[in-house]
Amino acid sequence: MSAIDWVNGLMDTLGAPGAGVAIALENLFPPLPSEAILPLAGFAASTGRMSLVAVLLWTTAGSVIGALALYGVGALLGRDRTVALAARLPLVKAADIERTEAWFLRHGTKAVFFGRMIPVFRSLVSIPAGVERMPLPVFLTLTTLGSALWNTAFVLAGHALGANWTQVTDVVSAYSKVVLVAAALAVVAFVAVRLLRRPSSTEASEPS
């Protein structure tokens, strides 16, 4: 059974709450893409299987619940454990962690809000928010607003396209690939810079 068939069955059984459950799980398991679940839910609403308003409310609630779960993971890890884990990664320095932390403290609100509209990142951004203990009311407000915008756009697109809802998924899949390639290139660039800056063994052995 494909993921789409599973989501379809969930909505057949639970109605709009089923779409909410699928979106909550999508936050925890990114291979369940929201860009497929949301237009499908919009299409289901267009056929009368469920209310469009209910779909919008339940999918947004699912996004918030999934984000809260990951926020909790970050809060449980805490700063010290996260720093200790990151410091064990090859080519990662304490200064890198401190810069990342400083960046999130300055731009965390924008990252949480706009991050809801970026594939993959939309799930992961909840973890540093939990690590840095972003005030929960602020996190919930930004997550709800960002998720509502993302969900509404895709649900309405699926509702408008009807049986052609998969066109939305095709377009966003291309967007997701661009984001993933950009992230991969950033990682490659980071590793390359670290390797180039690393002193050679002969330089390290020379007396100062």
Coordinates of C-alpha atoms in Angstrom, one line a residue:
M1 CA 0.0 0.0 0.0
S2 CA 1.4 3.4 -1.0
A3 CA 1.5 6.4 1.4
I4 CA -1.3 8.1 -0.6
D5 CA -3.5 5.0 -0.3
W6 CA -2.9 4.9 3.4
V7 CA -3.8 8.6 3.8
N8 CA -6.9 8.1 1.6
G9 CA -8.0 5.2 3.8
L10 CA -7.4 7.3 7.0
M11 CA -9.6 10.0 5.7
D12 CA -12.3 7.5 4.7
T13 CA -12.3 6.2 8.2
L14 CA -11.9 9.4 10.2
G15 CA -12.8 12.1 7.8
A16 CA -11.1 15.5 8.3
P17 CA -9.4 14.4 11.6
G18 CA -7.7 11.7 9.5
A19 CA -6.0 14.4 7.4
G20 CA -4.9 16.1 10.6
V21 CA -3.4 12.8 11.9
A22 CA -1.5 12.4 8.6
I23 CA -0.1 15.9 8.8
A24 CA 0.9 15.4 12.4
L25 CA 2.8 12.3 11.4
E26 CA 4.3 14.1 8.4
N27 CA 6.1 16.4 10.8
L28 CA 7.7 13.4 12.5
F29 CA 8.3 11.3 9.3
P30 CA 9.1 13.7 6.4
P31 CA 8.8 10.9 3.8
L32 CA 5.1 11.4 4.2
P33 CA 5.0 14.7 2.2
S34 CA 2.5 17.4 3.1
E35 CA 2.6 18.6 -0.5
A36 CA 0.8 15.3 -1.4
I37 CA -1.4 15.0 1.7
L38 CA -2.9 18.5 1.6
P39 CA -4.0 18.7 -2.0
L40 CA -5.5 15.2 -1.6
A41 CA -7.5 16.4 1.4
G42 CA -8.6 19.4 -0.7
F43 CA -9.7 17.1 -3.5
A44 CA -11.6 14.9 -0.9
A45 CA -13.4 18.1 0.3
S46 CA -14.3 19.0 -3.2
T47 CA -16.1 15.7 -3.6
G48 CA -18.2 16.2 -0.5
R49 CA -16.4 13.6 1.6
M50 CA -15.6 16.2 4.2
S51 CA -16.0 19.9 5.0
L52 CA -13.4 22.2 3.5
V53 CA -13.3 24.3 6.7
A54 CA -12.9 21.1 8.8
V55 CA -9.9 20.1 6.6
L56 CA -8.2 23.4 7.0
L57 CA -8.7 23.4 10.8
W58 CA -7.7 19.8 11.3
T59 CA -4.6 19.9 9.1
T60 CA -3.4 23.1 10.9
A61 CA -4.0 21.4 14.2
G62 CA -2.0 18.4 13.0
S63 CA 0.9 20.6 12.0
V64 CA 0.9 22.3 15.4
I65 CA 0.8 18.9 17.3
G66 CA 3.6 17.5 15.2
A67 CA 5.7 20.6 15.7
L68 CA 5.1 20.5 19.4
A69 CA 6.3 16.9 19.6
L70 CA 9.6 17.9 17.9
Y71 CA 9.8 21.1 20.1
G72 CA 9.6 18.7 23.1
V73 CA 12.5 16.6 21.7
G74 CA 14.6 19.7 21.5
A75 CA 13.6 20.8 25.0
L76 CA 14.4 17.4 26.4
L77 CA 17.8 17.3 24.7
G78 CA 18.6 20.8 26.0
R79 CA 21.5 23.0 25.0
D80 CA 24.3 21.1 26.8
R81 CA 23.4 17.7 25.3
T82 CA 22.9 19.2 21.9
V83 CA 26.3 20.9 22.0
A84 CA 27.9 17.7 23.2
L85 CA 26.4 15.7 20.4
A86 CA 27.2 18.3 17.7
A87 CA 30.8 18.6 19.0
R88 CA 31.3 14.9 18.2
L89 CA 30.5 15.4 14.6
P90 CA 33.6 15.5 12.3
L91 CA 34.6 19.0 11.1
V92 CA 32.2 20.7 13.5
K93 CA 33.8 23.2 15.9
A94 CA 32.5 24.8 19.1
A95 CA 32.6 28.1 17.3
D96 CA 30.2 26.8 14.7
I97 CA 27.7 25.8 17.3
E98 CA 28.0 29.1 19.1
R99 CA 27.4 31.0 15.8
T100 CA 24.4 28.8 15.0
E101 CA 23.0 29.4 18.4
A102 CA 23.5 33.2 18.1
W103 CA 21.9 33.2 14.7
F104 CA 18.8 31.4 16.0
L105 CA 18.5 33.7 19.0
R106 CA 18.5 36.7 16.6
H107 CA 16.3 35.2 13.8
G108 CA 14.5 32.3 15.5
T109 CA 11.0 33.8 15.2
K110 CA 11.5 34.4 11.4
A111 CA 13.0 30.9 11.1
V112 CA 10.0 29.2 12.8
F113 CA 7.4 31.2 10.8
F114 CA 8.9 31.1 7.3
G115 CA 10.4 27.6 7.9
R116 CA 6.9 26.2 7.9
M117 CA 6.9 26.9 4.1
I118 CA 10.2 25.1 3.3
P119 CA 10.2 21.3 2.8
V120 CA 12.2 19.2 5.3
F121 CA 13.2 22.4 7.2
R122 CA 9.6 22.9 8.2
S123 CA 9.8 19.9 10.5
L124 CA 13.4 20.2 11.7
V125 CA 13.1 23.9 12.8
S126 CA 11.0 22.9 15.8
I127 CA 14.0 21.1 17.4
P128 CA 16.3 24.2 17.8
A129 CA 13.3 26.1 19.0
G130 CA 12.9 23.6 21.8
V131 CA 16.6 23.5 22.5
E132 CA 16.7 27.3 22.9
R133 CA 13.4 27.2 24.9
M134 CA 11.7 29.7 22.7
P135 CA 8.7 30.9 24.7
L136 CA 5.9 28.4 24.0
P137 CA 3.2 31.0 23.3
V138 CA 5.5 32.6 20.7
F139 CA 6.3 29.2 19.2
L140 CA 2.7 28.1 19.0
T141 CA 1.6 31.4 17.4
L142 CA 4.3 31.4 14.7
T143 CA 3.8 27.7 14.0
T144 CA 0.0 28.1 13.7
L145 CA 0.2 31.1 11.4
G146 CA 3.0 29.7 9.2
S147 CA 1.3 26.2 9.0
A148 CA -2.1 27.8 8.3
L149 CA -0.7 29.7 5.3
W150 CA 1.1 26.6 3.9
N151 CA -1.8 24.2 4.5
T152 CA -4.5 26.6 3.2
A153 CA -2.6 27.2 -0.1
F154 CA -2.3 23.5 -0.8
V155 CA -5.7 22.4 0.4
L156 CA -7.4 25.1 -1.7
A157 CA -5.2 24.2 -4.7
G158 CA -6.3 20.6 -4.4
H159 CA -9.9 21.7 -4.0
A160 CA -9.8 23.9 -7.1
L161 CA -8.0 21.3 -9.3
G162 CA -10.3 18.4 -8.2
A163 CA -9.2 15.1 -9.9
N164 CA -6.1 16.9 -11.2
W165 CA -4.8 17.6 -7.6
T166 CA -1.6 15.6 -8.4
Q167 CA -0.4 18.6 -10.5
V168 CA 0.2 20.5 -7.2
T169 CA 2.4 17.6 -6.0
D170 CA 4.4 17.6 -9.2
V171 CA 5.2 21.3 -9.0
V172 CA 6.1 21.3 -5.3
S173 CA 8.2 18.1 -5.8
A174 CA 10.4 20.1 -8.1
Y175 CA 10.6 22.9 -5.5
S176 CA 11.5 20.4 -2.8
K177 CA 14.3 19.0 -5.0
V178 CA 15.8 22.5 -5.5
V179 CA 15.7 23.0 -1.7
L180 CA 17.4 19.6 -1.0
V181 CA 20.1 20.3 -3.7
A182 CA 20.8 23.7 -2.2
A183 CA 21.1 22.2 1.3
A184 CA 23.4 19.5 0.0
L185 CA 25.6 22.1 -1.7
A186 CA 25.8 24.1 1.5
V187 CA 27.0 21.0 3.4
V188 CA 29.6 20.2 0.7
A189 CA 30.8 23.8 0.8
F190 CA 31.1 23.7 4.6
V191 CA 33.1 20.5 4.5
A192 CA 35.3 21.8 1.7
V193 CA 36.1 25.0 3.7
R194 CA 36.8 23.0 6.8
L195 CA 39.2 20.6 5.0
L196 CA 41.0 23.5 3.3
R197 CA 41.5 25.3 6.6
R198 CA 42.8 22.2 8.3
P199 CA 46.6 22.4 8.7
S200 CA 48.6 19.7 7.0
S201 CA 50.5 17.2 9.1
T202 CA 53.8 18.8 8.2
E203 CA 52.6 22.2 9.2
A204 CA 51.2 20.8 12.5
S205 CA 54.6 19.2 13.3
E206 CA 56.7 22.3 12.6
P207 CA 57.8 24.1 15.7
S208 CA 56.3 27.5 16.3

